[in-house]
Each structure stands twice: as C-alpha cells, then as structure tokens.
C-alpha cells in the first residue's frame, strides 16, 4: 500500500524531517532531535501536523441521539462548543476506537478518530445511526489538522486570531480565523491535545494548511516554538499517561481495564451498543488493570515485554508502551497487571529481552503540568 | 551523506578503524540518525570475547532498541566510558567521540570500504 502524504509534506521535507509510515500515512517522525522537540513542548511550544487523524461529521436533528447509541458516552449532553473524550465499543465491550467528540452546533458533531481506525469507525457509526434522523459522513479528506502544544501555545495562537483565546476553556472549540500571509484563513480552534500540556488543535481546509503552518511557525518563533514529530508525541503522551490505540487500548480491552470506566455512561436512556457487556464487566471488576511502571535500571521496558510477579516468577502481565522519559530521566512504561500488583509502590519485574529487571508501580500520570 | 574514507564498514552500519591488530568500533552517522536520540548504550565489557557478525550489545533510543553487532572477532580491550555516561555522543559525533569499543582482532568478516558503504546507503 502506498502511503499518503499530508498537504504539509513539502514543508516537512524542507525542514529536514525524517518520515515514517504511520497508519498508511507518511508522517514526520522527527525534524532534528526528538528529545529537543519533547523538551520544547514541555517548556515552550511544539507544532505538529496531525492531518492523518480521521474526522467523521454527524448532522441532523437525530445526531446527538445517534451518537448516544453508538458511543459509550453521552454526546447529546455535550454543550455546543465543547468536547468530550469518548470511545466506541463492540457488542462484547471491546474498544473499537477512542475518540474526541466535538459539538459544533445543536445538530452538528465532529468526531475525531485515530488514523488507523477511521475506515472502521466511520461505517460503524453510520450503521449504528440507521433509523435516526442524521447524516453521517467521513470528512477526513476535508480537514487538515495542526496542533500547537506547550505553555507558550496560548500566546502564539492569540496573536493570530480574533477569537478570545484566554477564555477558550480546556476541551472547548470555536470557529474563527487565523491571520496568514495571504489573509484570514477559516479554522476551527480547539483547546485540546495529546501531550499533557496546554495546547490547541487547529482544523483547516487542506489547501490552507501550509499558510496556517507558516503563520503559526512565524508567530511562534519568538516563543521558542519548534516543529515536532510523532516520536516526541509518543513520549509526551506516555508521560501524561494517555492511552494509545493499539497499545493500551484494543478490541480485547474494555474501558474498565484501561482505568477509563468514567467515560462509560451505563444509565443513559435508550441504551447503547456494548451496554450489557460493559455493565457485566463493571460488576465483575477487571482481571487486569493498566498501571504505570518506573524502571529501576537504565533499560526501558518496551511494548510486548512480559511483566513478571517477583513472588512467583510467573509472567502475569504485559508492557503496552515504554520509553526513556525525557522529563523524569528514567525509563517509564504502561503495563497491564493483575489487580493485586496494581497498588502504587509495588515492586514487579519486567523481562527485558530475557533479563529480569525491577520496576515499581507508579500512579499515572507520570507527568502533570502545573496549572 | 559521505562516510570517512579511512574507515571500513559493515552492512549493519558499524564502522571499524583498523590499526595494526586492534580495531576501534562505532556505528555510522546513518545508524545514529536512523535510531534517533540514543539514551542508553549497553557495551561489551573489557575482557569479553566478541564474534564478527554476532550481537555484543544494545543501542537504545527513545523510540526503540537495536542490537549492536561486532564487525570483528577478538577480545575487547577498551570501552568508551564517556559514551556510557553520555550516550548522546553517538548522535553528535558517531565517527569520533562516539566510538564504542576497541578489540584485539583475531579475525574479521568482509568489510566494506567507504565507497561500497555509500553505495549501500543509496541503494
């Protein structure tokens, strides 16, 4: 399969990006040093191209009710201009994808899905919306997505838009413009992200993406903004304890194992796909739970490595993501372990390519920004 | 990317500087760049015997772990302690300060000259 490129591909190439194939897209993995990009997001700001993410739009008087039936949350209760983290689950409770749902207007929702899943999620939502007065469209091709993340992001964005940036709440979205070299560009501006920092996601038309990128890069220069790739995005979200589909989340996992039971609204009127299985799973309690691990050695636990119960020597769990943390300066990981090993401070062992190394269970997230 | 012509190379992206019966070993700029920021280097110990084409350590970046192969056979007589404390030397100066270990060589495999290695990278 030939990989797709974003409208910013030439920009990335000009900046000297290394590229990687990600979910069928050729995406920048780093521009210079992923550690420097990571630290820029934590201290100043980073600029990401996230055009590979999928967008699904629902319009019509039945949009809210259709999403209430399709997802585990209750999108009909989201206020206009606000966003919510949610999931779509199968009948058996397994997670099909994790999503951010924006309510753009009374009868207009924007659902953002992972690039790897949008081809599954869009038709699934459409099928679940049958019988509701709603139109479901996969509009991924209509949107480019840029993100400015980091403590300087509000100042950078505020210089470019008429929108009241300081008043835009976390997990809120508004329509407005960004001042680019050739004039104002229409955007949706959301105060959301996946890095653990304050930050903004900017949705625009693909043809406008280079102009928006250039405007953000220029406005950010004085604040220390740097272009940032997928490699640092992964270590940022890991430090922030944010799950990644295909690692912490999968069809074999329900929201309860992932400590995300709070996104499931079991008692919403009308029921939803997966309700019975999830109600049962909540009552039983999870057999394994997602925890953080901080390694005592210098080598990092990596996805797929076995977690070993030091008392018995038995393999009891599995690492889902792991990397050296640039902020903690220690190897960190997320892993599924049995509940009796999930208490923070518990010593476990991880098999690192055959060698057992100690790690301590840590309460997620590893990193929280000062607010 | 041009690689120093006084060195020899392997297809696994190690370089070798042969000086009489000892060989200094490192990884190429290409390898360092492909790995990303290297944060941990697991090197053989002085006195270990390494075998050409066999793994003898690891290079760990934020993104992944890669095996380190020895391009020569022999006894390790020196390891770069600076790299152990500051693995970023492999990124910043792979052919210089970022060298990894020195072997008293008893055998080598077929090594590439710089032109052949450049051609391999371009292929």
Coordinates of N, CA, C and O in Angstrom, one line a residue, chain A residues 81-227:
Chain A
X81 N -20.0 23.8 21.5 CA -18.7 24.5 21.6 C -17.8 23.7 22.6 O -16.7 24.2 22.9
X82 N -18.3 22.6 23.1 CA -17.4 21.8 24.0 C -17.1 20.4 23.4 O -17.6 20.0 22.3
X83 N -16.1 19.8 24.0 CA -15.6 18.5 23.5 C -15.6 17.5 24.7 O -15.6 17.9 25.9
X84 N -15.6 16.2 24.3 CA -15.6 15.1 25.3 C -14.7 14.0 24.8 O -14.8 13.7 23.6
X85 N -13.9 13.4 25.6 CA -13.2 12.2 25.3 C -14.2 11.0 25.4 O -14.9 10.9 26.4
X86 N -14.2 10.1 24.4 CA -15.2 9.0 24.4 C -14.6 7.8 23.7 O -13.5 7.8 23.3
X87 N -15.4 6.8 23.6 CA -15.0 5.5 22.9 C -16.2 4.9 22.2 O -17.3 5.1 22.6
X88 N -15.8 4.1 21.2 CA -16.8 3.3 20.5 C -16.4 1.9 20.8 O -15.3 1.5 20.6
X89 N -17.4 1.1 21.3 CA -17.1 -0.3 21.7 C -18.0 -1.2 20.9 O -19.0 -0.9 20.4
X90 N -17.5 -2.5 20.8 CA -18.2 -3.5 20.1 C -19.3 -4.1 21.1 O -19.3 -3.7 22.3
X91 N -20.2 -4.9 20.6 CA -21.2 -5.5 21.4 C -20.6 -6.2 22.7 O -21.2 -6.2 23.7
X92 N -19.4 -6.8 22.5 CA -18.8 -7.5 23.6 C -18.0 -6.6 24.6 O -17.3 -7.0 25.5
X93 N -18.1 -5.3 24.3 CA -17.4 -4.3 25.2 C -16.0 -3.9 24.8 O -15.5 -3.0 25.3
X94 N -15.5 -4.7 23.8 CA -14.1 -4.4 23.3 C -14.0 -3.0 22.7 O -15.0 -2.6 22.0
X95 N -12.9 -2.3 22.9 CA -12.8 -1.0 22.3 C -12.5 -1.0 20.8 O -11.5 -1.6 20.4
X96 N -13.3 -0.4 20.0 CA -13.1 -0.2 18.6 C -12.2 1.0 18.3 O -11.3 0.9 17.5
X97 N -12.4 2.0 19.1 CA -11.5 3.2 19.0 C -11.8 4.1 20.1 O -12.9 4.1 20.7
X98 N -10.8 5.0 20.5 CA -11.1 6.1 21.3 C -11.1 7.4 20.5 O -10.5 7.5 19.5
X99 N -12.0 8.3 20.9 CA -12.4 9.4 20.1 C -12.5 10.7 20.9 O -12.7 10.6 22.1
X100 N -12.4 11.8 20.2 CA -12.8 13.0 20.8 C -14.0 13.5 20.0 O -14.0 13.5 18.8
X101 N -15.1 13.9 20.8 CA -16.3 14.3 20.1 C -16.5 15.8 20.4 O -16.5 16.2 21.6
X102 N -16.6 16.6 19.4 CA -16.8 18.0 19.5 C -18.3 18.3 19.1 O -18.8 17.7 18.1
X103 N -19.0 19.1 19.8 CA -20.3 19.5 19.4 C -20.1 20.9 18.8 O -19.9 21.9 19.5
X104 N -20.2 21.0 17.5 CA -20.0 22.3 16.8 C -21.3 23.2 16.8 O -21.2 24.4 16.7
X105 N -22.4 22.5 16.8 CA -23.7 23.2 16.8 C -24.8 22.3 17.4 O -24.5 21.1 17.6
X106 N -26.0 22.7 17.6 CA -27.0 21.8 18.1 C -27.1 20.5 17.4 O -27.2 19.5 18.1
X107 N -27.1 20.6 16.1 CA -27.3 19.4 15.3 C -26.0 19.1 14.4 O -26.1 18.5 13.3
X108 N -24.9 19.4 14.9 CA -23.6 19.1 14.2 C -22.5 18.7 15.1 O -22.1 19.5 16.0
X109 N -22.1 17.5 15.0 CA -21.0 16.9 15.8 C -19.8 16.6 14.9 O -19.9 16.2 13.7
X110 N -18.6 16.8 15.4 CA -17.3 16.4 14.7 C -16.7 15.3 15.6 O -16.4 15.6 16.8
X111 N -16.5 14.1 15.1 CA -15.9 13.0 15.8 C -14.5 12.8 15.3 O -14.4 12.5 14.1
X112 N -13.5 12.8 16.1 CA -12.1 12.6 15.6 C -11.7 11.2 16.0 O -11.7 10.9 17.2
X113 N -11.3 10.4 15.0 CA -10.9 9.1 15.2 C -9.4 8.9 14.9 O -8.8 9.7 14.2
X114 N -8.8 7.8 15.4 CA -7.4 7.5 15.1 C -7.3 7.2 13.6 O -8.2 6.5 13.0
X115 N -6.2 7.6 13.0 CA -6.0 7.4 11.6 C -6.1 5.9 11.2 O -6.7 5.6 10.2
X116 N -5.6 5.0 12.1 CA -5.6 3.6 11.8 C -7.0 3.0 11.9 O -7.3 1.9 11.4
X117 N -8.0 3.8 12.5 CA -9.3 3.2 12.7 C -10.4 3.9 12.0 O -11.6 3.3 12.0
X118 N -10.2 5.0 11.3 CA -11.3 5.8 10.8 C -12.1 5.0 9.8 O -13.3 5.1 9.7
X119 N -11.4 4.1 9.0 CA -12.1 3.3 8.0 C -13.0 2.3 8.6 O -14.0 1.8 7.9
X120 N -12.8 2.0 9.8 CA -13.7 1.1 10.5 C -14.8 1.8 11.3 O -16.0 1.5 11.3
X121 N -14.3 2.9 11.9 CA -15.2 3.7 12.8 C -16.3 4.4 12.0 O -17.5 4.4 12.4
X122 N -16.0 5.0 10.9 CA -17.0 5.8 10.1 C -18.1 4.9 9.7 O -19.3 5.3 9.9
X123 N -17.9 3.8 9.0 CA -19.1 3.0 8.6 C -19.8 2.4 9.8 O -21.0 2.2 9.8
X124 N -19.1 2.1 10.9 CA -19.7 1.6 12.1 C -20.7 2.6 12.7 O -21.8 2.2 13.1
X125 N -20.2 3.8 12.8 CA -21.1 4.9 13.3 C -22.3 5.0 12.4 O -23.5 5.1 12.8
X126 N -22.1 5.0 11.1 CA -23.2 5.1 10.1 C -24.2 4.0 10.3 O -25.4 4.3 10.2
X127 N -23.7 2.8 10.5 CA -24.6 1.6 10.6 C -25.4 1.8 11.9 O -26.6 1.5 11.9
X128 N -24.8 2.3 13.0 CA -25.5 2.4 14.3 C -26.4 3.6 14.2 O -27.3 3.7 15.1
X129 N -26.2 4.5 13.2 CA -27.1 5.7 13.2 C -28.3 5.5 12.3 O -29.2 6.3 12.2
X130 N -28.4 4.2 11.8 CA -29.6 4.0 10.9 C -30.9 4.1 11.8 O -30.9 3.6 12.9
X131 N -31.9 4.7 11.2 CA -33.2 4.9 11.9 C -33.2 6.2 12.7 O -34.3 6.6 13.2
X132 N -32.1 6.9 12.8 CA -32.0 8.2 13.4 C -32.1 9.2 12.3 O -31.6 9.0 11.2
X133 N -32.6 10.4 12.6 CA -32.7 11.5 11.6 C -31.3 12.2 11.5 O -31.1 13.3 12.1
X134 N -30.3 11.6 10.9 CA -29.0 12.1 10.9 C -28.2 11.7 9.6 O -28.5 10.7 9.1
X135 N -27.3 12.5 9.2 CA -26.4 12.2 8.1 C -25.0 12.0 8.7 O -24.5 12.9 9.4
X136 N -24.4 10.9 8.4 CA -23.0 10.6 8.9 C -22.1 10.6 7.7 O -22.3 9.9 6.7
X137 N -21.0 11.4 7.8 CA -20.1 11.5 6.6 C -18.6 11.4 7.2 O -18.3 12.0 8.2
X138 N -17.8 10.6 6.5 CA -16.4 10.6 6.7 C -15.8 11.8 6.0 O -15.7 11.8 4.8
X139 N -15.5 12.8 6.7 CA -15.0 14.1 6.1 C -13.5 14.2 6.3 O -12.9 15.3 6.2
X140 N -12.8 13.1 6.5 CA -11.3 13.2 6.8 C -10.6 13.9 5.7 O -9.6 14.7 6.0
X141 N -11.0 13.7 4.4 CA -10.3 14.4 3.3 C -10.5 15.9 3.3 O -9.8 16.6 2.6
X142 N -11.5 16.4 4.0 CA -11.8 17.8 4.0 C -11.0 18.6 5.0 O -11.1 19.8 5.1
X143 N -10.3 17.9 5.9 CA -9.7 18.6 7.0 C -8.2 18.3 7.1 O -7.7 17.2 7.0
X144 N -7.4 19.4 7.3 CA -6.0 19.3 7.8 C -6.1 19.6 9.3 O -7.0 20.3 9.7
X145 N -5.2 19.1 10.0 CA -5.1 19.3 11.5 C -3.7 19.6 11.9 O -2.8 18.8 11.7
X146 N -3.6 20.8 12.5 CA -2.3 21.2 13.1 C -2.5 21.3 14.6 O -3.6 21.7 15.1
X147 N -1.4 21.1 15.4 CA -1.5 21.3 16.8 C -0.4 22.1 17.3 O 0.8 21.9 16.9
X148 N -0.7 23.1 18.2 CA 0.3 23.8 18.9 C 0.2 23.4 20.3 O -0.9 23.6 20.9
X149 N 1.3 22.9 20.9 CA 1.2 22.3 22.2 C 2.3 22.9 23.1 O 3.5 22.9 22.6
X150 N 2.0 23.3 24.3 CA 3.1 23.8 25.2 C 2.7 25.0 25.9 O 1.7 25.6 25.5
X151 N 3.4 25.4 26.9 CA 3.0 26.5 27.7 C 2.9 27.9 27.0 O 2.1 28.7 27.4
X152 N 3.6 28.0 25.8 CA 3.5 29.2 25.1 C 2.4 29.2 24.0 O 2.2 30.2 23.3
X153 N 1.7 28.1 24.0 CA 0.8 27.9 22.8 C -0.3 29.0 22.8 O -0.7 29.5 21.8
X154 N -0.9 29.3 24.0 CA -1.9 30.3 24.0 C -1.5 31.7 23.5 O -2.2 32.4 22.7
X155 N -0.3 32.1 23.9 CA 0.3 33.4 23.4 C 0.5 33.4 21.9 O 0.2 34.4 21.2
X156 N 0.9 32.2 21.4 CA 1.2 32.1 20.0 C -0.1 32.2 19.2 O -0.2 33.0 18.2
X157 N -1.1 31.5 19.6 CA -2.4 31.5 18.9 C -3.1 32.8 19.0 O -3.7 33.3 18.1
X158 N -3.0 33.4 20.2 CA -3.8 34.6 20.5 C -3.3 35.8 19.5 O -4.1 36.6 19.2
X159 N -2.0 35.7 19.1 CA -1.5 36.7 18.2 C -2.1 36.6 16.8 O -1.9 37.6 16.0
X160 N -2.7 35.5 16.5 CA -3.1 35.3 15.1 C -4.6 35.2 14.9 O -5.1 35.0 13.8
X161 N -5.4 35.3 16.0 CA -6.9 35.1 15.8 C -7.7 36.2 16.5 O -7.2 36.7 17.5
X162 N -8.9 36.4 16.0 CA -9.8 37.3 16.7 C -10.5 36.6 17.8 O -11.2 37.3 18.6
X163 N -10.4 35.3 17.9 CA -11.1 34.6 18.9 C -10.5 34.9 20.3 O -9.3 35.2 20.4
X164 N -11.3 34.8 21.3 CA -10.9 35.2 22.7 C -10.2 33.9 23.3 O -10.8 33.1 24.0
X165 N -8.9 33.8 23.0 CA -8.1 32.6 23.4 C -8.1 32.4 24.9 O -8.3 31.3 25.3
X166 N -7.8 33.4 25.7 CA -7.7 33.2 27.1 C -9.0 32.6 27.7 O -9.0 31.9 28.6
X167 N -10.1 33.0 27.1 CA -11.4 32.5 27.6 C -11.8 31.1 27.1 O -12.8 30.5 27.5
X168 N -11.1 30.6 26.0 CA -11.4 29.3 25.5 C -11.0 28.3 26.5 O -9.9 28.1 26.9
X169 N -12.0 27.5 27.0 CA -11.8 26.6 28.0 C -11.1 25.3 27.5 O -11.1 25.1 26.3
X170 N -10.5 24.5 28.4 CA -9.9 23.2 28.0 C -11.1 22.4 27.6 O -12.2 22.3 28.2
X171 N -10.9 21.7 26.5 CA -11.9 20.9 25.8 C -13.1 21.7 25.3 O -14.2 21.3 25.5
X172 N -12.7 22.9 24.7 CA -13.7 23.7 24.0 C -13.3 24.0 22.6 O -12.1 23.8 22.3
X173 N -14.2 24.3 21.7 CA -13.9 24.6 20.3 C -14.7 25.8 19.8 O -15.8 26.0 20.3
X174 N -14.1 26.5 18.9 CA -14.8 27.7 18.4 C -14.3 27.9 16.9 O -13.2 27.5 16.6
X175 N -15.2 28.4 16.1 CA -14.9 28.7 14.7 C -14.4 30.2 14.6 O -15.0 31.1 15.2
X176 N -13.4 30.4 13.8 CA -12.9 31.7 13.7 C -11.8 31.7 12.5 O -11.9 30.9 11.6
X177 N -10.9 32.7 12.6 CA -9.9 32.7 11.6 C -8.5 32.8 12.2 O -8.3 33.2 13.3
X178 N -7.5 32.4 11.4 CA -6.1 32.6 11.7 C -5.5 33.5 10.6 O -5.8 33.4 9.4
X179 N -4.8 34.5 11.1 CA -4.2 35.5 10.1 C -3.0 34.9 9.5 O -2.0 34.6 10.2
X180 N -3.1 34.6 8.2 CA -1.9 34.1 7.4 C -1.4 35.2 6.5 O -2.0 36.2 6.3
X181 N -0.3 34.8 5.8 CA 0.3 35.9 5.0 C -0.6 36.4 3.9 O -0.6 37.6 3.6
X182 N -1.4 35.5 3.3 CA -2.3 36.0 2.2 C -3.7 36.3 2.7 O -4.6 36.4 1.9
X183 N -3.9 36.5 4.0 CA -5.2 36.9 4.5 C -5.7 35.9 5.6 O -5.0 34.9 5.9
X184 N -6.9 36.1 6.0 CA -7.5 35.3 7.1 C -7.9 34.0 6.5 O -8.5 33.9 5.5
X185 N -7.6 32.9 7.3 CA -8.0 31.6 6.9 C -9.0 31.1 8.0 O -8.8 31.2 9.2
X186 N -10.1 30.5 7.5 CA -11.1 29.9 8.4 C -10.6 28.7 9.0 O -10.1 27.8 8.4
X187 N -10.8 28.6 10.3 CA -10.4 27.4 11.1 C -11.4 27.1 12.2 O -12.3 27.9 12.5
X188 N -11.3 25.9 12.7 CA -11.9 25.5 14.0 C -10.7 25.5 15.0 O -9.7 24.8 14.7
X189 N -10.9 26.2 16.1 CA -9.8 26.2 17.1 C -10.3 25.5 18.3 O -11.3 25.9 19.0
X190 N -9.6 24.4 18.7 CA -10.0 23.6 19.9 C -8.8 23.7 20.9 O -7.7 23.6 20.6
X191 N -9.2 23.8 22.2 CA -8.2 23.7 23.2 C -8.1 22.3 23.7 O -8.6 21.9 24.7
X192 N -7.4 21.4 22.9 CA -7.3 20.0 23.1 C -5.9 19.6 22.7 O -5.2 20.4 22.2
X193 N -5.6 18.4 23.0 CA -4.3 17.9 22.6 C -4.0 16.5 23.3 O -4.8 15.9 23.9
X194 N -2.7 16.1 23.1 CA -2.4 14.7 23.5 C -0.9 14.7 24.0 O -0.2 13.8 23.8
X195 N -0.6 15.8 24.7 CA 0.8 15.9 25.2 C 0.9 16.1 26.7 O 2.0 16.1 27.2
X196 N -0.2 16.4 27.4 CA -0.2 16.8 28.8 C 0.1 18.2 29.0 O 0.1 18.7 30.2
X197 N 0.2 19.0 27.9 CA 0.4 20.4 28.1 C -0.9 21.2 27.7 O -1.8 20.6 27.0
X198 N -0.9 22.5 28.1 CA -1.9 23.4 27.4 C -1.6 23.3 25.9 O -0.5 23.2 25.5
X199 N -2.7 23.4 25.1 CA -2.4 23.4 23.7 C -3.7 23.5 22.9 O -4.8 23.5 23.4
X200 N -3.5 23.7 21.6 CA -4.6 24.0 20.7 C -4.5 23.1 19.5 O -3.3 22.8 19.0
X201 N -5.6 22.7 19.0 CA -5.7 22.0 17.7 C -6.4 22.8 16.7 O -7.5 23.4 17.1
X202 N -5.9 23.0 15.5 CA -6.4 23.9 14.5 C -6.8 23.1 13.3 O -6.0 22.5 12.7
X203 N -8.1 23.0 13.1 CA -8.7 22.4 11.9 C -8.8 23.4 10.8 O -9.4 24.4 11.0
X204 N -8.3 23.0 9.6 CA -8.5 23.9 8.5 C -8.6 23.1 7.2 O -8.5 21.9 7.2
X205 N -8.9 23.8 6.1 CA -9.0 23.1 4.8 C -7.6 22.7 4.4 O -6.7 23.5 4.6
X206 N -7.5 21.5 3.8 CA -6.1 21.1 3.4 C -5.3 22.1 2.6 O -4.1 22.3 2.8
X207 N -6.0 22.8 1.7 CA -5.3 23.8 0.8 C -4.8 24.9 1.7 O -3.8 25.6 1.3
X208 N -5.4 25.2 2.8 CA -4.9 26.3 3.7 C -3.8 25.9 4.6 O -3.2 26.7 5.3
X209 N -3.6 24.6 4.7 CA -2.7 24.1 5.8 C -1.2 24.7 5.7 O -0.7 25.1 6.8
X210 N -0.6 24.8 4.5 CA 0.7 25.4 4.5 C 0.7 26.9 5.0 O 1.6 27.3 5.7
X211 N -0.3 27.6 4.7 CA -0.4 29.0 5.2 C -0.6 29.1 6.7 O 0.0 29.9 7.4
X212 N -1.4 28.2 7.2 CA -1.6 28.2 8.7 C -0.3 27.7 9.4 O 0.1 28.3 10.4
X213 N 0.3 26.7 8.8 CA 1.6 26.3 9.4 C 2.6 27.4 9.5 O 3.2 27.7 10.5
X214 N 2.7 28.1 8.3 CA 3.7 29.2 8.2 C 3.4 30.3 9.2 O 4.3 30.9 9.9
X215 N 2.1 30.6 9.4 CA 1.7 31.7 10.3 C 2.0 31.3 11.8 O 2.5 32.1 12.5
X216 N 1.7 30.0 12.1 CA 2.0 29.5 13.5 C 3.5 29.5 13.7 O 4.0 29.9 14.8
X217 N 4.2 29.0 12.7 CA 5.7 28.9 12.9 C 6.3 30.3 13.1 O 7.2 30.5 13.9
X218 N 5.8 31.3 12.3 CA 6.4 32.6 12.4 C 6.0 33.3 13.8 O 6.8 33.8 14.4
X219 N 4.7 33.1 14.1 CA 4.3 33.7 15.4 C 5.0 33.0 16.6 O 5.2 33.6 17.6
X220 N 5.3 31.8 16.4 CA 5.9 31.0 17.5 C 7.4 31.2 17.6 O 8.0 30.8 18.7
X221 N 8.0 31.7 16.6 CA 9.5 31.8 16.6 C 10.0 32.5 17.9 O 10.9 32.0 18.5
X222 N 9.4 33.6 18.2 CA 9.9 34.4 19.4 C 9.6 33.7 20.7 O 10.3 34.0 21.7
X223 N 8.7 32.7 20.7 CA 8.4 31.9 21.9 C 9.2 30.6 22.0 O 9.0 29.9 22.9
X224 N 10.0 30.3 21.0 CA 10.8 29.1 21.0 C 10.0 27.9 20.5 O 10.4 26.8 20.7
X225 N 9.0 28.1 19.7 CA 8.2 27.0 19.1 C 9.1 26.3 18.0 O 9.8 26.9 17.3
X226 N 9.1 25.0 18.1 CA 9.8 24.2 17.1 C 8.8 23.2 16.4 O 7.8 22.8 17.1
X227 N 9.1 22.8 15.2 CA 8.2 21.7 14.6 C 8.5 20.4 15.4 O 9.7 20.2 15.8

